[in-house]
Short mmCIF file of C-alpha atoms and ligand atoms in Angstrom, two decimals:
data_model
loop_
_atom_site.label_atom_id
_atom_site.label_comp_id
_atom_site.label_asym_id
_atom_site.label_seq_id
_atom_site.Cartn_x
_atom_site.Cartn_y
_atom_site.Cartn_z
CA MET A 457 -21.96 -3.84 17.13
CA ALA A 458 -19.25 -2.88 17.47
CA GLY A 459 -16.88 -4.53 20.12
CA ILE A 460 -15.34 -7.78 18.72
CA ASP A 461 -15.99 -11.03 19.80
CA TYR A 462 -12.26 -12.28 19.97
CA THR A 463 -13.96 -15.59 21.67
CA GLU A 464 -14.13 -17.45 18.89
CA ARG A 465 -11.54 -19.10 16.85
CA ILE A 466 -11.61 -15.85 13.74
CA PRO A 467 -12.74 -12.64 16.43
CA ASN A 468 -14.93 -11.16 13.96
CA ASN A 469 -17.83 -8.90 14.23
CA VAL A 470 -19.92 -9.72 11.27
CA SER A 471 -22.22 -12.97 13.70
CA LEU A 472 -20.06 -15.44 11.62
CA SER A 473 -21.63 -17.80 14.89
CA GLU A 474 -25.19 -16.97 12.86
CA ASN A 475 -23.86 -18.27 9.66
CA ARG A 476 -21.80 -22.17 9.39
CA ARG A 477 -21.95 -22.53 5.66
CA LEU A 478 -20.05 -19.18 5.93
CA GLN A 479 -17.65 -19.98 9.23
CA ARG A 480 -17.26 -23.69 7.46
CA ALA A 481 -15.30 -22.21 4.54
CA LEU A 482 -13.51 -19.14 7.03
CA GLU A 483 -12.40 -22.22 9.70
CA ASP A 484 -11.76 -24.28 6.61
CA TRP A 485 -9.26 -21.44 4.83
CA GLN A 486 -7.58 -20.55 7.99
CA PRO A 487 -4.87 -23.33 8.95
CA LYS A 488 -4.28 -22.61 4.48
CA PHE A 489 -3.75 -19.23 5.35
CA LEU A 490 -1.49 -19.89 8.45
CA GLU A 491 0.84 -22.82 5.85
CA TRP A 492 1.70 -19.41 3.91
CA TRP A 493 2.20 -16.92 6.90
CA LYS A 494 4.51 -19.59 7.97
CA ASP A 495 6.04 -20.49 4.15
CA MET A 496 6.22 -16.54 2.79
CA GLY A 497 5.60 -14.12 6.11
CA PRO A 498 8.62 -13.06 8.22
CA LEU A 499 11.13 -14.87 7.92
CA GLY A 500 13.01 -15.73 11.06
CA PHE A 501 10.93 -13.73 13.50
CA GLN A 502 7.93 -15.93 13.99
CA ALA A 503 9.10 -17.25 17.58
CA LYS A 504 9.58 -13.67 18.65
CA ASP A 505 7.35 -12.18 20.86
CA VAL A 506 6.69 -8.08 19.33
CA TYR A 507 5.07 -5.44 20.28
CA LEU A 508 1.30 -5.01 18.20
CA ARG A 509 -1.60 -2.92 18.74
CA THR A 510 -4.58 -5.86 17.27
CA ALA A 511 -7.94 -4.35 17.02
CA ILE A 512 -10.70 -4.31 19.64
CA SER A 513 -12.47 -1.88 17.83
CA VAL A 514 -13.98 -0.83 15.36
CA ASP A 515 -15.12 2.52 16.61
CA ALA A 516 -12.81 5.93 16.04
CA GLN A 517 -11.87 6.72 19.48
CA GLY A 518 -9.60 3.47 21.59
CA TRP A 519 -10.45 0.35 18.29
CA ALA A 520 -6.53 -0.31 19.04
CA ASN A 521 -4.89 -2.98 21.55
CA PHE A 522 -1.02 -3.15 22.42
CA ASP A 523 0.46 -6.04 24.24
CA TYR A 524 3.68 -8.61 23.47
CA VAL A 525 2.28 -11.88 20.40
CA ARG A 526 4.29 -13.99 18.51
CA MET A 527 2.58 -12.86 14.55
CA PRO A 528 1.71 -16.47 13.99
CA ASP A 529 -1.03 -16.62 17.38
CA TYR A 530 -1.66 -12.90 15.62
CA ARG A 531 -5.60 -12.95 16.20
CA TRP A 532 -6.74 -12.30 11.86
CA GLY A 533 -9.51 -11.15 11.49
CA ILE A 534 -13.09 -10.18 10.08
CA PHE A 535 -14.14 -6.31 10.83
CA LEU A 536 -16.41 -4.23 8.51
CA ALA A 537 -17.06 -0.62 10.38
CA GLU A 538 -20.17 -0.44 11.19
CA PRO A 539 -23.23 -0.45 9.06
CA GLU A 540 -24.73 3.56 7.73
CA ALA A 541 -28.98 3.34 7.68
CA GLY A 542 -31.25 4.01 5.24
CA ARG A 543 -27.44 3.91 2.15
CA VAL A 544 -28.12 3.92 -1.16
CA VAL A 545 -25.86 3.83 -3.41
CA ASN A 546 -24.29 7.87 -4.58
CA PHE A 547 -23.19 7.25 -8.29
CA GLY A 548 -23.52 6.06 -11.31
CA ASP A 549 -26.90 4.58 -13.29
CA HIS A 550 -28.17 2.98 -9.62
CA LYS A 551 -27.63 6.50 -7.84
CA GLY A 552 -30.54 6.11 -5.80
CA SER A 553 -31.45 2.51 -5.19
CA PRO A 554 -30.72 1.63 -1.65
CA ALA A 555 -26.50 0.35 -1.27
CA TRP A 556 -26.53 -3.51 -1.47
CA GLN A 557 -26.58 -5.90 1.23
CA GLU A 558 -25.89 -9.18 -2.40
CA VAL A 559 -23.85 -9.09 -4.99
CA PRO A 560 -26.38 -7.96 -7.78
CA GLY A 561 -25.91 -11.16 -10.58
CA GLU A 562 -25.36 -8.92 -13.34
CA TYR A 563 -21.96 -6.93 -11.77
CA ARG A 564 -21.00 -10.95 -9.93
CA GLY A 565 -18.15 -11.14 -12.96
CA VAL A 566 -16.90 -7.71 -13.30
CA LEU A 567 -16.96 -7.05 -8.84
CA ARG A 568 -15.13 -10.05 -8.59
CA ARG A 569 -12.67 -9.36 -10.35
CA LEU A 570 -12.17 -5.95 -8.61
CA ILE A 571 -12.09 -7.48 -5.18
CA VAL A 572 -9.55 -10.08 -6.42
CA THR A 573 -7.49 -7.91 -7.51
CA GLN A 574 -7.28 -6.26 -3.96
CA GLY A 575 -7.20 -9.16 -2.14
CA ASP A 576 -4.19 -9.97 -3.94
CA THR A 577 -1.60 -7.04 -3.49
CA GLU A 578 -2.04 -7.58 0.88
CA PRO A 579 -0.01 -11.13 0.72
CA ALA A 580 2.67 -9.49 -1.66
CA SER A 581 3.52 -7.13 0.13
CA VAL A 582 4.04 -8.85 2.68
CA GLU A 583 5.71 -11.99 0.77
CA GLN A 584 7.79 -8.43 -0.92
CA GLN A 585 9.55 -8.02 2.17
CA GLN A 586 9.80 -11.30 3.77
CA HIS A 587 13.17 -10.92 4.17
CA LEU A 588 13.48 -7.02 5.60
CA GLY A 589 14.00 -8.27 9.43
CA ARG A 590 17.31 -9.73 9.07
CA THR A 591 18.87 -6.02 8.45
CA CYS A 592 16.33 -4.13 10.56
CA PRO A 593 17.60 -0.52 11.63
CA SER A 594 16.32 -1.52 14.75
CA LEU A 595 13.96 -2.66 17.11
CA TYR A 596 11.70 0.50 17.20
CA ASP A 597 11.19 -0.38 12.27
CA LEU A 598 11.42 -4.01 13.80
CA ARG A 599 8.23 -4.41 14.89
CA ASN A 600 6.55 -1.58 13.05
CA LEU A 601 7.04 -3.66 10.12
CA PHE A 602 5.49 -6.44 11.46
CA GLN A 603 3.10 -4.36 12.34
CA VAL A 604 2.51 -3.51 8.76
CA ASN A 605 3.05 -7.03 7.43
CA VAL A 606 0.29 -8.07 9.70
CA GLU A 607 -2.15 -5.92 9.35
CA GLU A 608 -1.59 -6.83 4.77
CA GLY A 609 -2.37 -10.64 6.34
CA ARG A 610 -5.73 -9.40 8.13
CA HIS A 611 -6.64 -6.82 4.61
CA LEU A 612 -6.51 -10.59 2.81
CA TRP A 613 -8.93 -11.75 5.42
CA ALA A 614 -11.63 -8.87 4.74
CA MET A 615 -11.70 -9.72 1.16
CA VAL A 616 -11.43 -13.78 1.52
CA TYR A 617 -14.53 -12.59 3.41
CA LEU A 618 -16.38 -11.19 1.54
CA LEU A 619 -15.23 -14.08 -1.44
CA ASP A 620 -16.60 -16.27 0.59
CA ALA A 621 -19.83 -14.91 1.73
CA HIS A 622 -20.64 -13.48 -1.18
CA PHE A 623 -18.90 -15.97 -4.36
CA GLY A 624 -20.17 -19.26 -3.63
CA ARG A 625 -17.54 -22.15 -4.50
CA ASP A 626 -16.48 -19.34 -7.23
CA GLY A 627 -15.54 -17.10 -3.86
CA ARG A 628 -12.92 -20.72 -2.76
CA GLU A 629 -11.77 -21.00 -5.37
CA GLU A 630 -10.22 -17.21 -5.85
CA SER A 631 -8.85 -17.26 -1.39
CA GLU A 632 -7.52 -20.14 -2.14
CA ALA A 633 -5.91 -18.71 -5.04
CA LEU A 634 -4.93 -15.30 -3.32
CA LEU A 635 -2.03 -17.84 -1.22
CA GLN A 636 -1.01 -19.85 -4.59
CA ARG A 637 -0.19 -16.63 -7.11
CA ARG A 638 3.14 -15.77 -5.23
CA SER A 639 5.43 -12.46 -5.59
CA GLY A 640 7.43 -12.18 -8.31
CA ASP A 641 7.16 -16.36 -9.29
CA ALA A 642 7.36 -15.94 -13.34
CA ASP A 643 4.79 -19.47 -13.13
CA LYS A 644 2.24 -17.48 -11.18
CA PRO A 645 2.87 -13.88 -10.33
CA ARG A 646 0.34 -11.60 -8.63
CA ILE A 647 -1.51 -9.46 -10.60
CA LEU A 648 -0.50 -5.54 -10.71
CA GLY A 649 2.80 -5.23 -11.39
CA ALA A 650 3.93 -3.18 -8.35
CA PHE A 651 3.83 -6.58 -6.56
CA ASN A 652 6.61 -8.69 -7.80
CA GLU A 653 9.33 -5.84 -7.94
CA ARG A 654 11.57 -6.79 -5.03
CA THR A 655 11.48 -4.79 -2.02
CA PRO A 656 15.47 -6.09 -1.65
CA ASP A 657 16.38 -2.84 1.55
CA TRP A 658 14.76 -0.79 4.09
CA LEU A 659 14.95 2.13 1.73
CA SER A 660 12.21 0.75 -0.61
CA PHE A 661 10.49 -0.39 1.74
CA PHE A 662 9.84 3.30 3.58
CA MET A 663 9.34 4.07 -0.32
CA PHE A 664 7.03 1.66 -0.85
CA CYS A 665 5.44 1.90 2.40
CA PHE A 666 5.46 5.54 1.18
CA PHE A 667 4.22 5.46 -2.31
CA THR A 668 2.40 1.99 -2.84
CA ASP A 669 0.17 1.96 0.31
CA ARG A 670 -0.38 5.30 -0.87
CA ASP A 671 -2.10 3.74 -3.42
CA GLY A 672 -3.54 1.49 -2.16
CA LYS A 673 -5.47 4.38 -0.01
CA TYR A 674 -6.74 5.57 -2.78
CA GLN A 675 -8.20 2.75 -4.04
CA LEU A 676 -9.30 1.25 -1.19
CA ALA A 677 -11.36 5.01 -0.95
CA SER A 678 -12.62 4.29 -4.15
CA LEU A 679 -13.40 0.75 -3.26
CA ALA A 680 -15.36 2.18 0.31
CA GLU A 681 -18.28 4.13 -1.60
CA SER A 682 -19.10 1.48 -3.36
CA GLY A 683 -21.96 0.80 -3.55
CA PHE A 684 -22.25 -3.09 -2.63
CA ASP A 685 -22.33 -2.57 0.76
CA PRO A 686 -20.14 -5.38 2.81
CA LEU A 687 -17.44 -3.68 0.06
CA SER A 688 -17.66 -0.52 1.69
CA ARG A 689 -17.63 -1.21 4.70
CA THR A 690 -14.72 -3.42 5.56
CA CYS A 691 -12.81 -0.73 3.56
CA ARG A 692 -13.91 1.95 5.40
CA PHE A 693 -12.01 -0.02 8.45
CA MET A 694 -9.11 -0.92 6.02
CA LEU A 695 -8.22 2.82 6.00
CA THR A 696 -7.25 3.65 9.86
CA GLU A 697 -5.00 0.52 9.11
CA GLU A 698 -3.94 1.51 5.66
CA ALA A 699 -3.09 4.80 7.76
CA HIS A 700 -0.09 3.45 9.93
CA HIS A 701 1.72 1.58 6.81
CA MET A 702 1.17 5.40 4.65
CA PHE A 703 2.85 7.14 8.07
CA VAL A 704 5.79 4.83 8.41
CA GLY A 705 6.60 5.04 5.35
CA GLU A 706 7.16 8.98 5.56
CA SER A 707 8.37 9.28 8.69
CA GLY A 708 10.80 6.24 7.16
CA VAL A 709 11.85 8.29 4.55
CA GLN A 710 12.26 11.27 6.70
CA ARG A 711 14.66 9.67 9.35
CA ILE A 712 16.33 8.88 6.61
CA VAL A 713 16.64 12.91 4.58
CA GLN A 714 17.53 13.71 8.26
CA ARG A 715 20.51 11.30 8.83
CA THR A 716 21.12 12.82 5.76
CA CYS A 717 21.61 16.19 5.52
CA GLU A 718 22.98 16.18 9.71
CA LEU A 719 25.87 14.16 7.61
CA MET A 720 26.01 16.63 4.85
CA ARG A 721 26.79 18.97 7.52
CA GLU A 722 29.46 17.00 9.57
CA HIS A 723 31.32 16.15 6.53
CA ARG A 724 30.31 19.17 3.78
CA THR A 725 30.49 17.00 2.06
CA ASP A 726 26.93 15.47 -0.65
CA ASP A 727 28.52 12.53 -0.85
CA VAL A 728 27.84 11.15 2.70
CA ARG A 729 28.40 7.47 1.47
CA LYS A 730 31.82 7.56 2.49
CA HIS A 731 30.07 8.34 5.74
CA GLY A 732 27.17 5.91 6.05
CA GLY A 733 24.21 7.48 4.52
CA LEU A 734 22.03 7.48 1.80
CA ASP A 735 22.93 11.15 -0.05
CA LEU A 736 19.83 12.41 -1.58
CA ALA A 737 21.06 11.91 -5.34
CA THR A 738 20.28 8.11 -4.39
CA ILE A 739 17.55 9.24 -2.53
CA GLN A 740 15.62 10.93 -5.49
CA LYS A 741 16.73 7.46 -8.35
CA TYR A 742 14.03 5.54 -5.35
CA ILE A 743 11.62 8.54 -4.84
CA ASN A 744 11.67 8.00 -9.62
CA PHE A 745 11.29 4.38 -9.52
CA HIS A 746 8.48 3.79 -7.05
CA CYS A 747 7.00 6.30 -7.76
CA SER A 748 6.72 5.76 -11.63
CA VAL A 749 5.89 1.84 -10.21
CA SER A 750 2.82 3.37 -8.61
CA LEU A 751 2.08 5.41 -10.74
CA ASP A 752 1.36 2.12 -12.75
CA LEU A 753 -1.74 1.19 -10.68
CA PHE A 754 -3.75 3.77 -11.38
CA GLY A 755 -4.69 1.34 -15.27
CA SER A 756 -4.49 3.56 -18.23
CA GLU A 757 -5.55 7.71 -18.41
CA VAL A 758 -8.32 5.95 -20.50
CA SER A 759 -10.44 3.73 -19.27
CA THR A 760 -13.72 2.22 -20.50
CA ASN A 761 -12.88 -0.93 -17.60
CA ALA A 762 -13.00 1.77 -15.29
CA ALA A 763 -15.49 4.11 -17.02
CA ASN A 764 -18.18 0.34 -16.30
CA PHE A 765 -17.37 0.43 -12.12
CA TYR A 766 -18.24 3.58 -11.89
CA THR A 767 -21.60 3.63 -14.08
CA MET A 768 -22.22 0.03 -12.51
CA GLY A 769 -22.02 1.66 -9.66
CA LEU A 770 -19.21 -0.67 -7.85
CA LYS A 771 -15.87 1.50 -7.33
CA GLY A 772 -16.27 5.71 -7.25
CA ARG A 773 -13.49 8.53 -7.34
CA PHE A 774 -11.63 9.76 -3.63
CA GLU A 775 -14.47 11.19 -1.36
CA GLU A 776 -17.09 10.90 -4.15
CA THR A 777 -20.35 11.81 -1.80
CA LYS A 778 -18.16 15.49 -1.03
CA LYS A 779 -17.80 16.50 -4.34
CA ASP A 780 -20.91 18.79 -5.53
CA ASP A 781 -21.64 17.10 -9.50
CA ASP A 782 -24.58 15.21 -10.95
CA HIS A 783 -22.62 11.56 -10.50
CA THR A 784 -23.51 10.60 -13.16
CA LEU A 785 -21.11 13.08 -15.49
CA LYS A 786 -22.06 11.44 -18.78
CA GLY A 787 -21.56 14.58 -20.71
CA ALA A 788 -18.89 15.72 -18.41
CA THR A 789 -15.16 16.06 -19.27
CA TYR A 790 -12.20 16.20 -17.70
CA THR A 791 -8.37 17.51 -18.39
CA VAL A 792 -5.99 13.88 -18.89
CA ALA A 793 -2.29 13.97 -19.82
CA ASP A 794 -1.57 12.70 -23.66
CA LEU A 795 1.06 12.81 -25.63
CA ALA A 796 1.43 15.21 -28.73
CA GLY A 797 4.08 14.17 -31.06
CA ASP A 798 6.98 14.92 -29.15
CA ARG A 799 5.94 17.01 -26.81
CA ILE A 800 3.35 15.97 -23.18
CA GLY A 801 0.45 18.05 -23.27
CA THR A 802 -3.69 17.46 -21.64
CA ARG A 803 -6.27 16.87 -24.37
CA GLU A 804 -9.80 16.52 -23.07
CA GLU A 805 -11.59 12.80 -22.62
CA ALA A 806 -15.27 12.08 -21.44
CA ALA A 807 -14.84 11.88 -17.61
CA LEU A 808 -16.20 8.99 -17.14
CA VAL A 809 -13.18 6.85 -18.87
CA SER A 810 -10.59 9.10 -16.71
CA LEU A 811 -11.91 7.70 -13.80
CA ASN A 812 -7.95 6.60 -13.62
CA GLU A 813 -6.07 9.70 -14.29
CA ARG A 814 -8.24 12.08 -11.99
CA LEU A 815 -7.41 8.75 -9.34
CA ARG A 816 -4.31 9.36 -11.06
CA ASP A 817 -3.71 13.40 -9.91
CA ASP A 818 -5.51 12.93 -5.87
CA TYR A 819 -2.92 10.74 -5.13
CA VAL A 820 -0.08 12.69 -7.20
CA ALA A 821 -1.22 16.08 -5.38
CA ASP A 822 -1.18 13.66 -1.92
CA CYS A 823 2.60 12.60 -2.63
CA GLN A 824 3.84 15.77 -3.49
CA ARG A 825 2.73 16.99 0.37
CA GLY A 826 4.54 14.21 1.63
CA VAL A 827 7.41 14.95 -0.71
CA SER A 828 7.08 18.94 0.35
CA ARG A 829 7.23 17.92 4.11
CA TRP A 830 10.61 16.24 4.08
CA ASN A 831 12.43 19.25 1.55
CA GLN A 832 11.23 21.11 5.17
CA VAL A 833 14.16 19.25 6.74
CA ILE A 834 16.45 19.66 3.80
CA ARG A 835 15.88 23.30 3.70
CA SER A 836 16.04 23.29 7.53
CA HIS A 837 20.23 22.12 7.22
CA GLY A 838 20.82 25.22 5.05
CA ILE A 839 20.54 23.04 2.33
CA ASP A 840 19.84 23.82 -1.68
CA VAL A 841 18.85 20.80 -2.51
CA GLU A 842 15.08 19.45 -3.65
CA LEU A 843 13.71 15.68 -3.95
CA ARG A 844 10.67 16.03 -6.69
CA LEU A 845 8.34 13.32 -7.39
CA PRO A 846 9.21 12.70 -11.80
CA HIS A 847 6.66 13.65 -14.39
CA ARG A 848 3.90 11.12 -14.67
CA ALA A 849 4.76 9.90 -17.96
CA PHE A 850 8.61 8.94 -15.97
CA HIS A 851 9.10 5.29 -16.71
CA ARG A 852 5.98 3.83 -17.45
CA ALA A 853 4.48 0.83 -18.32
CA ILE A 854 0.36 0.86 -18.12
CA GLY A 855 -1.43 3.43 -20.36
CA SER A 856 -0.41 6.23 -22.35
CA PHE A 857 3.11 6.45 -21.74
CA ALA A 858 4.31 3.25 -22.41
CA ASP A 859 5.53 3.30 -25.45
CA VAL A 860 7.91 6.26 -25.27
CA LYS A 861 10.94 7.34 -23.28
CA VAL A 862 10.73 10.27 -20.91
CA ALA A 863 13.13 12.12 -18.74
CA PRO A 864 12.63 12.91 -14.78
CA ASP A 865 11.08 16.76 -15.99
CA GLY A 866 8.54 15.19 -18.39
CA ARG A 867 10.90 16.06 -21.71
CA VAL A 868 10.44 13.28 -24.42
CA LEU A 869 13.37 11.47 -25.76
CA SER A 870 15.07 9.31 -28.34
CA GLU A 871 15.38 5.88 -27.44
CA ALA A 872 19.58 6.97 -27.77
CA GLU A 873 18.97 9.43 -25.28
CA TRP A 874 16.98 7.28 -22.24
CA ASP A 875 19.99 5.08 -22.99
CA THR A 876 22.56 6.84 -22.11
CA ARG A 877 20.88 8.55 -18.85
CA HIS A 878 18.76 6.32 -17.61
CA HIS A 879 21.24 5.90 -14.68
CA ASP A 880 21.58 9.17 -13.85
CA TRP A 881 17.61 8.88 -12.96
CA LEU A 882 17.15 4.91 -11.85
CA PRO A 883 18.62 3.18 -8.87
CA THR A 884 21.70 0.84 -10.57
CA ALA A 885 23.31 -2.61 -10.08
CA GLU A 886 25.91 -0.96 -7.79
CA ASP A 887 23.45 2.30 -6.09
CA GLN A 888 21.64 -1.34 -4.86
CA VAL A 889 24.93 -2.57 -4.19
CA PHE A 890 25.68 -0.02 -1.85
CA VAL A 891 22.38 0.53 -0.40
CA GLY A 892 22.16 -3.32 0.41
CA SER A 893 26.07 -3.02 1.81
CA LEU A 894 24.70 -0.31 5.00
CA MET A 895 22.05 -3.06 5.50
CA LYS A 896 23.24 -3.90 9.21
CA PRO A 897 21.50 -5.69 11.69
CA VAL A 898 21.15 -3.23 14.27
CA THR A 899 18.78 -4.41 17.62
CA GLU A 900 19.88 -3.16 20.45
CA PRO A 901 17.00 -1.15 22.20
CA GLY A 902 17.43 2.51 21.07
CA ARG A 903 19.78 2.35 18.86
CA PHE A 904 19.44 2.41 15.29
CA ALA A 905 21.17 2.37 12.18
CA SER A 906 24.01 4.95 11.01
CA TRP A 907 21.74 5.54 7.54
CA ILE A 908 18.32 6.52 9.81
CA ALA A 909 17.94 9.41 12.48
CA ALA A 910 15.95 8.29 15.27
CA PRO A 911 11.93 9.22 16.12
CA PRO A 912 11.36 12.05 18.03
CA ARG A 913 8.79 9.36 19.88
CA GLY A 914 7.92 5.78 20.56
CA ILE A 915 5.46 3.59 19.87
CA ASN A 916 1.78 3.61 22.13
CA GLY A 917 3.01 6.39 24.85
CA GLN A 918 6.16 3.51 25.27
CA PRO A 919 10.09 4.88 25.45
CA LEU A 920 12.59 4.15 21.86
CA GLU A 921 14.16 2.55 24.85
CA PHE A 922 11.48 -0.27 24.98
CA GLU A 923 12.26 -3.70 23.76
CA TYR A 924 9.85 -3.37 20.95
CA VAL A 925 10.94 -6.95 19.35
CA ARG A 926 12.32 -9.80 21.60
CA LEU A 927 14.61 -11.60 20.79
CA GLY A 928 16.67 -12.98 23.41
N1 BYC B 1904 -0.69 -3.81 -13.55
O1 BYC B 1904 -8.33 0.10 -18.38
P1 BYC B 1904 -7.31 -0.24 -17.72
C1 BYC B 1904 -2.67 -1.79 -1.94
C2 BYC B 1904 -4.77 -4.93 -16.13
S1 BYC B 1904 -2.88 -1.51 -3.57
C3 BYC B 1904 -1.15 -5.25 -13.96
O2 BYC B 1904 -5.86 0.46 -17.73
P2 BYC B 1904 -8.31 -0.44 -14.23
C4 BYC B 1904 -1.61 -2.48 -0.73
C5 BYC B 1904 -6.16 -4.85 -16.19
O3 BYC B 1904 -6.27 -5.39 -14.12
C6 BYC B 1904 -4.56 -0.96 -4.19
N2 BYC B 1904 -2.36 -4.67 -14.46
O4 BYC B 1904 -7.19 0.01 -15.49
C7 BYC B 1904 -1.06 -1.21 -1.49
C8 BYC B 1904 -6.95 -4.44 -16.99
O5 BYC B 1904 -6.37 -6.13 -16.92
P3 BYC B 1904 -8.15 -6.86 -17.70
C9 BYC B 1904 -4.72 -2.48 -5.04
C10 BYC B 1904 -2.50 -4.28 -15.17
O6 BYC B 1904 -9.02 -1.84 -15.40
C11 BYC B 1904 0.75 -1.52 0.03
C12 BYC B 1904 -5.97 -3.97 -18.29
O7 BYC B 1904 -4.72 -4.12 -17.78
N3 BYC B 1904 -6.36 -2.19 -5.51
O8 BYC B 1904 -4.14 -2.22 -2.01
O9 BYC B 1904 -9.39 1.03 -15.35
C13 BYC B 1904 0.14 -2.42 0.35
C14 BYC B 1904 -6.33 -2.70 -18.62
O10 BYC B 1904 -6.76 -2.12 -17.79
C15 BYC B 1904 -2.20 -2.71 -13.89
C16 BYC B 1904 -7.37 -2.20 -6.69
O11 BYC B 1904 -6.35 -1.26 -7.18
C17 BYC B 1904 -0.97 -2.61 -13.11
N4 BYC B 1904 -0.19 -1.28 -12.70
O12 BYC B 1904 -7.28 -0.20 -13.36
C18 BYC B 1904 -0.58 -3.82 0.24
C19 BYC B 1904 -7.94 -1.53 -6.91
N5 BYC B 1904 -3.25 -1.70 -14.56
O13 BYC B 1904 -9.80 -6.67 -16.69
C20 BYC B 1904 -2.15 -3.83 -0.82
C21 BYC B 1904 -9.15 -2.89 -7.40
C22 BYC B 1904 -3.72 -1.60 -14.54
O14 BYC B 1904 -7.85 -6.19 -19.28
N6 BYC B 1904 -8.39 -2.86 -8.68
N7 BYC B 1904 -4.16 -3.54 -15.14
O15 BYC B 1904 -7.21 -8.20 -17.93
C23 BYC B 1904 -8.97 -1.15 -9.63
O16 BYC B 1904 -9.06 -0.99 -9.20
C24 BYC B 1904 -8.54 -1.75 -11.03
O17 BYC B 1904 -8.04 -3.79 -11.53
C25 BYC B 1904 -7.14 -1.02 -11.65
C26 BYC B 1904 -6.85 -0.70 -12.53
C27 BYC B 1904 -6.94 -0.05 -10.76
C28 BYC B 1904 -6.04 -1.77 -10.38
#
């Protein structure tokens, strides 16, 4: 079961050939996906050989195979984690009942919406990153970008499989619509805010992988707890791939910070811009932006949707089964951030409606661990600056703080104060032009752009000079 059948047109470990109807639906969708990939996937590199990993098994050990592949030939397919014998619904009103193998009729609409929302983010991120290959800081980074892109493509396949296998005609229509919406398009935008933002440069890309892919980790982990077993198994396997995306983000920013510190020491100045580096103040502004738009992805602090998803047994908490409580949360409370007059404080709320905020808390703690590792690099250079996560109420568009102006340190501001100060906290047009000016492609094997340090090691034991993408 763990092995993946690559002899079929659509690689899979779900015995697709035994379900002719589903096989036909997916084979009908496959050329449309490839059409979309050709239009919206990485621009200018479709015919190049890229050193990519492909899943060959869903076992924890040895699931990946590395080889040169042209991206349109990547074997996108359908991989579910192994079934767990006797799995039950672990939370909500159906706690203790056998996990569902088919969609419970009464939850069909809600479940479809959750799967479509998850699925929509995957092609969106590929669209957002479409232009980046042209300005890569190294072949190593170029390869990592493409690895992330093909895996987001596979995550789209994962959601399309669920829609086609379990939602009949509606599911097939949703699968088509996933290929029709476009990131940032005024008429047919992607569903969630962060996925309509631009990713114009590599600093944004690394920040996106650190902050926005990490939302992916927490959302997928909550969906992996689902009582709808096919969703749970799909998300469990997706999480193994998501880890690499966050590695790309965290290590990418870390290498930028390292290079910045080296330049600061060498030239005895904070202003490393004139020496071809990214100053820490600019890096902080990008943190503020990407963190705040990613915090929005968790939804409102108080949400009846979230309570319903939980009570229905469709979306759990992060590490639900490791928690030691009644897993129904009836009568329980949780502390949520709250605006009281001109200050931000906290208040107790029913735990069920606070589930988005709870997941956001888990997420913020995880982000903080990464930022602390960046700060260790700064400290190791003897530099007295700390990067910080902005306050959770800063620059929010969703939830309790959408209508207030708040500084990164959590102070509530007047509109006038915000107007005069926000340029200090968020990337300005000028900052973006400067960052853009550094984005010159570096494509000689083993070389890296002026603004980013080399990584400590290559991919899959290969040296840094390895030709990760064959451009010749
Ligand atoms: N932008 O009660 P509310 C990933 C809507 S990332 C626009 O506040 P709820 C990845 C909401 O849809 C993970 N709209 O929130 C990363 C609702 O609309 P309706 C993606 C938003 O429903 C990088 C209304 O506001 N996965 O995988 O509790 C690269 C009120 O909703 C936003 C998921 O998100 C927003 N930011 O929670 C590639 C998991 N926030 O229904 C991939 C599935 C809220 O009134 N989704 N709204 O029309 C969910 O669990 C939930 O839909 C959300 C929102 C957590 C997103």
